[in-house]
mmCIF file of C-alpha atoms in Angstrom:
data_model
loop_
_atom_site.group_PDB
_atom_site.id
_atom_site.type_symbol
_atom_site.label_atom_id
_atom_site.label_comp_id
_atom_site.label_asym_id
_atom_site.label_seq_id
_atom_site.Cartn_x
_atom_site.Cartn_y
_atom_site.Cartn_z
ATOM 1 C CA MET J 1 128.404 198.227 -13.529
ATOM 2 C CA LEU J 2 125.577 195.905 -13.964
ATOM 3 C CA ARG J 3 124.633 194.326 -16.976
ATOM 4 C CA GLY J 4 121.518 196.586 -17.970
ATOM 5 C CA GLY J 5 121.907 199.314 -15.952
ATOM 6 C CA ARG J 6 121.937 200.360 -12.394
ATOM 7 C CA ARG J 7 118.763 199.368 -10.274
ATOM 8 C CA ASP J 8 117.152 200.851 -7.219
ATOM 9 C CA LEU J 9 117.929 199.680 -3.684
ATOM 10 C CA LEU J 10 115.514 196.684 -3.871
ATOM 11 C CA GLY J 11 117.027 196.037 -7.073
ATOM 12 C CA SER J 12 113.417 195.793 -9.005
ATOM 13 C CA ARG J 13 113.267 198.688 -11.259
ATOM 14 C CA PRO J 14 116.247 200.352 -13.340
ATOM 15 C CA LEU J 15 117.068 203.507 -12.792
ATOM 16 C CA TYR J 16 117.809 206.567 -15.046
ATOM 17 C CA GLY J 17 114.406 206.255 -16.769
ATOM 18 C CA GLU J 18 115.650 203.031 -18.061
ATOM 19 C CA GLU J 19 112.563 200.426 -18.261
ATOM 20 C CA ARG J 20 111.936 197.183 -20.341
ATOM 21 C CA VAL J 21 109.373 196.869 -22.813
ATOM 22 C CA LEU J 22 107.172 194.466 -20.869
ATOM 23 C CA ASP J 23 107.219 196.692 -17.774
ATOM 24 C CA ASN J 24 104.709 199.045 -19.589
ATOM 25 C CA TRP J 25 102.495 196.324 -21.545
ATOM 26 C CA LEU J 26 102.217 193.447 -19.120
ATOM 27 C CA PRO J 27 98.960 194.943 -17.714
ATOM 28 C CA PHE J 28 97.231 195.238 -21.078
ATOM 29 C CA LEU J 29 98.581 191.759 -21.806
ATOM 30 C CA ILE J 30 97.058 190.205 -18.755
ATOM 31 C CA TYR J 31 93.843 192.074 -19.509
ATOM 32 C CA ALA J 32 93.794 190.910 -23.141
ATOM 33 C CA ILE J 33 94.416 187.213 -21.890
ATOM 34 C CA PHE J 34 91.669 187.462 -19.647
ATOM 35 C CA ALA J 35 89.288 188.969 -22.218
ATOM 36 C CA LEU J 36 90.066 186.205 -24.420
ATOM 37 C CA VAL J 37 89.622 183.530 -22.084
ATOM 38 C CA ILE J 38 86.270 184.257 -19.910
ATOM 39 C CA PRO J 39 84.291 184.484 -22.988
ATOM 40 C CA ALA J 40 85.890 181.482 -24.632
ATOM 41 C CA SER J 41 85.854 179.174 -21.358
ATOM 42 C CA MET J 42 81.939 180.490 -20.950
ATOM 43 C CA MET J 43 81.345 179.452 -24.571
ATOM 44 C CA TRP J 44 83.034 176.369 -23.906
ATOM 45 C CA PHE J 45 81.339 175.453 -20.827
ATOM 46 C CA SER J 46 77.919 176.117 -22.583
ATOM 47 C CA PHE J 47 78.598 173.345 -25.166
ATOM 48 C CA ALA J 48 79.904 170.960 -22.812
ATOM 49 C CA PHE J 49 77.267 171.345 -20.403
ATOM 50 C CA ALA J 50 74.298 171.446 -22.641
ATOM 51 C CA THR J 51 71.769 168.929 -22.428
ATOM 52 C CA SER J 52 69.553 167.882 -25.542
ATOM 53 C CA PRO J 53 66.261 167.879 -25.740
ATOM 54 C CA HIS J 54 64.621 164.295 -25.707
ATOM 55 C CA ARG J 55 62.175 165.119 -28.684
ATOM 56 C CA ARG J 56 61.725 168.150 -30.827
ATOM 57 C CA MET J 57 59.096 170.571 -29.581
ATOM 58 C CA ARG J 58 57.739 173.657 -31.332
ATOM 59 C CA ALA J 59 58.116 175.546 -27.911
ATOM 60 C CA ARG J 60 61.814 175.276 -28.167
ATOM 61 C CA THR J 61 61.876 176.873 -31.440
ATOM 62 C CA ILE J 62 59.962 180.197 -30.826
ATOM 63 C CA PRO J 63 62.821 183.034 -29.262
ATOM 64 C CA PHE J 64 61.698 184.694 -26.593
ATOM 65 C CA GLU J 65 63.978 187.183 -24.391
ATOM 66 C CA SER J 66 63.574 186.197 -20.799
ATOM 67 C CA GLY J 67 61.403 184.425 -18.480
ATOM 68 C CA VAL J 68 58.430 182.229 -19.799
ATOM 69 C CA SER J 69 57.031 182.616 -23.353
ATOM 70 C CA ALA J 70 53.154 183.155 -23.465
ATOM 71 C CA GLY J 71 53.058 182.341 -27.171
ATOM 72 C CA ALA J 72 52.706 185.040 -29.918
ATOM 73 C CA PRO J 73 53.976 188.628 -28.788
ATOM 74 C CA ARG J 74 50.370 190.526 -28.332
ATOM 75 C CA GLU J 75 50.127 194.534 -29.329
ATOM 76 C CA GLN J 76 51.229 196.542 -26.316
ATOM 77 C CA ARG J 77 51.105 199.967 -26.162
ATOM 78 C CA PHE J 78 53.758 202.300 -23.720
ATOM 79 C CA THR J 79 52.609 205.021 -22.237
ATOM 80 C CA ILE J 80 54.652 208.394 -23.208
ATOM 81 C CA SER J 81 56.085 208.367 -19.603
ATOM 82 C CA PHE J 82 57.932 204.989 -20.162
ATOM 83 C CA TYR J 83 59.657 206.439 -23.049
ATOM 84 C CA LEU J 84 60.337 209.711 -21.233
ATOM 85 C CA THR J 85 61.969 207.728 -18.096
ATOM 86 C CA ALA J 86 64.320 206.048 -20.349
ATOM 87 C CA MET J 87 65.341 208.835 -22.510
ATOM 88 C CA LEU J 88 66.308 210.767 -18.965
ATOM 89 C CA PHE J 89 67.624 207.681 -17.830
ATOM 90 C CA ILE J 90 70.155 207.444 -20.725
ATOM 91 C CA VAL J 91 70.899 211.416 -20.842
ATOM 92 C CA PHE J 92 72.012 211.261 -17.077
ATOM 93 C CA ASP J 93 73.818 208.329 -17.426
ATOM 94 C CA ILE J 94 75.962 209.812 -20.281
ATOM 95 C CA GLU J 95 76.579 212.661 -18.221
ATOM 96 C CA ILE J 96 78.132 210.604 -15.799
ATOM 97 C CA VAL J 97 80.217 209.125 -18.312
ATOM 98 C CA PHE J 98 81.584 212.353 -19.103
ATOM 99 C CA LEU J 99 82.457 213.131 -15.509
ATOM 100 C CA TYR J 100 84.706 210.046 -14.902
ATOM 101 C CA PRO J 101 87.279 211.096 -17.075
ATOM 102 C CA LEU J 102 87.209 214.542 -15.736
ATOM 103 C CA ALA J 103 87.561 213.401 -12.321
ATOM 104 C CA VAL J 104 90.563 210.851 -12.964
ATOM 105 C CA ILE J 105 92.580 214.053 -14.534
ATOM 106 C CA LEU J 106 91.166 216.442 -11.929
ATOM 107 C CA HIS J 107 94.275 217.075 -9.864
ATOM 108 C CA GLN J 108 96.371 218.192 -13.323
ATOM 109 C CA LEU J 109 93.729 220.773 -14.308
ATOM 110 C CA ALA J 110 94.125 222.400 -10.858
ATOM 111 C CA TRP J 111 91.629 225.109 -10.330
ATOM 112 C CA PHE J 112 90.292 225.548 -14.005
ATOM 113 C CA GLY J 113 89.361 221.711 -13.737
ATOM 114 C CA PHE J 114 87.650 221.948 -10.305
ATOM 115 C CA LEU J 115 85.594 224.960 -11.816
ATOM 116 C CA GLU J 116 84.827 223.334 -14.963
ATOM 117 C CA PHE J 117 83.807 220.416 -12.964
ATOM 118 C CA LEU J 118 81.667 222.422 -10.711
ATOM 119 C CA PHE J 119 80.186 224.255 -13.951
ATOM 120 C CA PHE J 120 79.125 220.747 -15.233
ATOM 121 C CA VAL J 121 77.692 219.750 -11.879
ATOM 122 C CA ALA J 122 75.571 222.700 -11.802
ATOM 123 C CA ILE J 123 74.064 222.111 -15.059
ATOM 124 C CA LEU J 124 73.256 218.735 -14.513
ATOM 125 C CA VAL J 125 71.688 219.992 -10.988
ATOM 126 C CA VAL J 126 69.446 222.592 -12.837
ATOM 127 C CA ALA J 127 68.813 220.026 -15.796
ATOM 128 C CA TYR J 128 67.374 217.654 -13.077
ATOM 129 C CA VAL J 129 65.723 220.046 -10.864
ATOM 130 C CA TYR J 130 63.990 221.449 -14.405
ATOM 131 C CA VAL J 131 62.663 217.869 -14.941
ATOM 132 C CA TRP J 132 61.731 217.039 -11.337
ATOM 133 C CA ARG J 133 59.628 220.332 -11.782
ATOM 134 C CA LYS J 134 58.007 219.486 -15.208
ATOM 135 C CA GLY J 135 56.730 216.008 -13.371
ATOM 136 C CA ALA J 136 58.960 213.750 -15.672
ATOM 137 C CA LEU J 137 59.885 211.417 -12.799
ATOM 138 C CA GLU J 138 56.780 210.762 -11.691
ATOM 139 C CA TRP J 139 55.170 207.316 -13.046
ATOM 140 C CA GLN J 140 51.499 207.546 -13.733
#
């Protein structure tokens, strides 16, 4: 008998439930390495290739989110349709997030899972039709 147990025909995996510890953790280790290296390299590159300004300007110290800063922020009122559209987007986006785990294990849940899936989608469709009929998706 070989040391470490019997192997399959290709000799790559142990038979009879014998597994090495790193066989299960290797993908997580690779993911963790990428999760650390990518942001660290982005930060390093931003400092390595940054150019310093030739002189201090007041405009450089004023924060702005994106685009060109137009000076001091002015008072701006948003319509209720803006907030309503944003809330509806968040609600339907979160509903889709709940659909993903159900879709992953749908084959394990068999018919019960499929009926639950259809019921959940039916509730989403009814909510979408209600919102559509109320005119919440119309931008005015």
